[in-house]
PDB file of C-alpha atoms in Angstrom:
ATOM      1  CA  UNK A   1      10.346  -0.115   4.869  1.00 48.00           C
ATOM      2  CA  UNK A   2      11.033  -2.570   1.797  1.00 64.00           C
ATOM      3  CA  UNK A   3       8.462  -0.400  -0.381  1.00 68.00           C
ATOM      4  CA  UNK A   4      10.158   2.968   0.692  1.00 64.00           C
ATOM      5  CA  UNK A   5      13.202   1.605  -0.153  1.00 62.00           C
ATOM      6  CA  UNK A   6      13.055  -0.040  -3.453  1.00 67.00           C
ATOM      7  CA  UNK A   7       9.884   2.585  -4.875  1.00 68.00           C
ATOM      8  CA  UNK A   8      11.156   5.670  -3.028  1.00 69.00           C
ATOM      9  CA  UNK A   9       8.975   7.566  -0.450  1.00 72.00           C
ATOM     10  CA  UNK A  10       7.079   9.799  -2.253  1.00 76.00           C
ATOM     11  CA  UNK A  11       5.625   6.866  -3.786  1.00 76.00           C
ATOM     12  CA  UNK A  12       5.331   4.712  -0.345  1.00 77.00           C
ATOM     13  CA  UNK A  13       3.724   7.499   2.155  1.00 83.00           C
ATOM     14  CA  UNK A  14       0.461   7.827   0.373  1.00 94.00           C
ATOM     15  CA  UNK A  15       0.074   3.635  -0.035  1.00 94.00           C
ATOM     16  CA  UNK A  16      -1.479   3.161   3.631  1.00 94.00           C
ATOM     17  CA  UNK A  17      -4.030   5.939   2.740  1.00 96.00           C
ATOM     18  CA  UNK A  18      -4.642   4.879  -0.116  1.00 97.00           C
ATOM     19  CA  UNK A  19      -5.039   1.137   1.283  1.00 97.00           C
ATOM     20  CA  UNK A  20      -7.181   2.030   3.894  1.00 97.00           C
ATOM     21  CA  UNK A  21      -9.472   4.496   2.125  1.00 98.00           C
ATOM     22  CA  UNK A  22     -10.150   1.602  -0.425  1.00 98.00           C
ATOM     23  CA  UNK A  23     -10.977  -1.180   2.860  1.00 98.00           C
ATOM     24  CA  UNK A  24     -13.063   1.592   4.635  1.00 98.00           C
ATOM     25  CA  UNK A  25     -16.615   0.144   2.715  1.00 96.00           C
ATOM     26  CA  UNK A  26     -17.005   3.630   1.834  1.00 96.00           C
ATOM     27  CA  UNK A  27     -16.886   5.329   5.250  1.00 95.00           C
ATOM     28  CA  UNK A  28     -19.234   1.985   6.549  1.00 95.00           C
ATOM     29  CA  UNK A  29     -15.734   0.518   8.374  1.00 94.00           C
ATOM     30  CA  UNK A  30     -15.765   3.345  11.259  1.00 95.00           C
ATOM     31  CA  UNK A  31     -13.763   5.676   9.471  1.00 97.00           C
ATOM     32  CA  UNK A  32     -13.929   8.373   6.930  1.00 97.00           C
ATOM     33  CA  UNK A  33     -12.111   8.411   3.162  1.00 98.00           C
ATOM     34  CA  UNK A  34      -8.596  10.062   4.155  1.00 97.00           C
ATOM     35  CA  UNK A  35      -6.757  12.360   2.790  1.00 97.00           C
ATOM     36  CA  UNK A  36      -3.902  10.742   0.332  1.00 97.00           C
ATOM     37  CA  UNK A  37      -1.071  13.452   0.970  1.00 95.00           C
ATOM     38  CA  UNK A  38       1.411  11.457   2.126  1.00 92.00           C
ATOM     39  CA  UNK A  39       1.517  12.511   5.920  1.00 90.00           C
ATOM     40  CA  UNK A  40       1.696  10.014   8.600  1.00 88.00           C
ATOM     41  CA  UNK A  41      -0.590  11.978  10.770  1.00 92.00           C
ATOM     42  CA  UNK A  42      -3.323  11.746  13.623  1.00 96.00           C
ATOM     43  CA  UNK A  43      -6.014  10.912  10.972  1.00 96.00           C
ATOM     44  CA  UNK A  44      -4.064   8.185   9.426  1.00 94.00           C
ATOM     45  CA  UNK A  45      -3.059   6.515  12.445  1.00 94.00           C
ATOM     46  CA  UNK A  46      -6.802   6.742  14.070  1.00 97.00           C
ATOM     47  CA  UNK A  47      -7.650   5.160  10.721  1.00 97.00           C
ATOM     48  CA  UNK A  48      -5.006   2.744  11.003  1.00 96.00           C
ATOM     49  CA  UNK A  49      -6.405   1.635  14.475  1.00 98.00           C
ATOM     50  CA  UNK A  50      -9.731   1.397  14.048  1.00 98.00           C
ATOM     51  CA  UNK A  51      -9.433  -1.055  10.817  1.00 98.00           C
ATOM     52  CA  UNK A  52      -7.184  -3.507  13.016  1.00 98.00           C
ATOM     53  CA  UNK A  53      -9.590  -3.192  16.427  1.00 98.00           C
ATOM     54  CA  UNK A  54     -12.259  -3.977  13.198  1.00 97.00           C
ATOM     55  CA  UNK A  55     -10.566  -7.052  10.905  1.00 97.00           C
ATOM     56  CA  UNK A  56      -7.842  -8.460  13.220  1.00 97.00           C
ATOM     57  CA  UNK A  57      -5.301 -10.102  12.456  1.00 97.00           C
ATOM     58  CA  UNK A  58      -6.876 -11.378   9.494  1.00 98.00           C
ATOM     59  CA  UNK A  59      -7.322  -7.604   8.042  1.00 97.00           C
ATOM     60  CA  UNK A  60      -4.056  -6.726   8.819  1.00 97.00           C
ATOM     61  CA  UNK A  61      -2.955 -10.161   6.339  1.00 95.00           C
ATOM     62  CA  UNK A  62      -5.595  -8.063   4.109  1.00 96.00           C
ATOM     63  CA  UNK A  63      -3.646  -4.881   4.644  1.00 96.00           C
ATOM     64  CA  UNK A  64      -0.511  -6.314   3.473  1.00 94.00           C
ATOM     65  CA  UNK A  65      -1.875  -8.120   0.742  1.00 94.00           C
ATOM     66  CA  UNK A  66      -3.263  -4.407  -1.080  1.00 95.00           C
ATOM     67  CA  UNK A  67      -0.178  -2.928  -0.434  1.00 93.00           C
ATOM     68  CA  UNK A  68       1.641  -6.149  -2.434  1.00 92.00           C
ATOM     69  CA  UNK A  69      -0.485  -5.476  -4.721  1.00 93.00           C
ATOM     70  CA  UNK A  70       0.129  -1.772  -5.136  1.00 94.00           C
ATOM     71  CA  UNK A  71       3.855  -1.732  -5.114  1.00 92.00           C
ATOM     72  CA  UNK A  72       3.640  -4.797  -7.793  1.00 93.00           C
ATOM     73  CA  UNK A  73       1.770  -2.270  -9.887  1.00 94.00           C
ATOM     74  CA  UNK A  74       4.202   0.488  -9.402  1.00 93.00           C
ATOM     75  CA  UNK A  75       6.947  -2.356 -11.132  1.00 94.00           C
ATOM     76  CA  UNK A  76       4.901  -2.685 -14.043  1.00 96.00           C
ATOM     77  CA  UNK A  77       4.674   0.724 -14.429  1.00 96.00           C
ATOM     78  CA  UNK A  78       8.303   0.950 -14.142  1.00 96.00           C
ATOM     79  CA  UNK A  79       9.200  -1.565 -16.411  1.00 98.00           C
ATOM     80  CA  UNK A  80       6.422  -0.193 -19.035  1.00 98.00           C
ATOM     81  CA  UNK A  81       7.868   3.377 -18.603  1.00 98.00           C
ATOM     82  CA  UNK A  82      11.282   2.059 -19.238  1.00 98.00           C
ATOM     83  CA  UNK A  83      11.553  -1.570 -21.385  1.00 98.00           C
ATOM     84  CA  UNK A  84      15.565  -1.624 -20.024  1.00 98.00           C
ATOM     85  CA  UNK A  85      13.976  -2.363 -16.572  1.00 97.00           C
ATOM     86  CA  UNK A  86      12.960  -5.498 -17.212  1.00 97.00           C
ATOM     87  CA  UNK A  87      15.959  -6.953 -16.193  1.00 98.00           C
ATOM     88  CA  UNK A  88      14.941  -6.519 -12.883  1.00 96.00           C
ATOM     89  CA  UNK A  89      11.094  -7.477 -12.713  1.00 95.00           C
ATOM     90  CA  UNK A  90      11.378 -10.647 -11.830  1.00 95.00           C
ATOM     91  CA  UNK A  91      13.609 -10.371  -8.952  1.00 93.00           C
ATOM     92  CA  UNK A  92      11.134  -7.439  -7.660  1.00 92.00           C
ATOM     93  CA  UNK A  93       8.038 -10.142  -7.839  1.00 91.00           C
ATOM     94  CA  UNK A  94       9.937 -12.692  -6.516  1.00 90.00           C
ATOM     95  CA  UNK A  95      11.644 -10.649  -3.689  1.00 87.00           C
ATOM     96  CA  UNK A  96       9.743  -7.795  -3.262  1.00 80.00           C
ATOM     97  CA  UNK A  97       6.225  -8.756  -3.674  1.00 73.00           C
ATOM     98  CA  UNK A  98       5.103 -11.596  -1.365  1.00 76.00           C
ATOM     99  CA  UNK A  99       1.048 -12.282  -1.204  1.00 66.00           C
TER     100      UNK A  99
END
């Protein structure tokens, strides 16, 4: 939710896919690389479930930790893009971005 808000969806649908496919060990985790197109679907979710049933609790901690670190990247980008967005780059880290 706080990443599709504050880095718009197009950006936030493809971040789980993109998470997972780099925590699958190369297709060694029980599931294959997916597809990153931004749709929620069967694939995903079967991906989804069988990295949890796999790491636990402590992968999901994992999970969210990759997709910190992805959506802090996507504020450096901003702010490189765009120097007058600095302003805000240290309330995103310190609000937004929690590891």
């Amino acid at each position: 939710m706080d990443t599709g808000v504050n880095c718009g969806t197009s950006f936030a649908k493809p971040l789980l896919q993109r998470a997972l496919n780099l925590l699958n060990n190369q297709g060694k985790a029980g599931y294959a690389d997916l597809e990153v197109d931004g749709v929620y679907g069967a694939e995903t979710l079967g991906a989804l479930k069988t990295y949890l049933a796999k790491r636990g609790k402590e992968g999901e901690k994992v999970l969210v930790r990759v997709l910190n670190i992805m959506q802090g990247q996507r504020y450096i980008e901003i702010c490189e893009r765009n120097k007058s967005q600095e302003q805000f780059f240290y309330g995103w880290i310190a609000n937004r971005v929690v590891i």
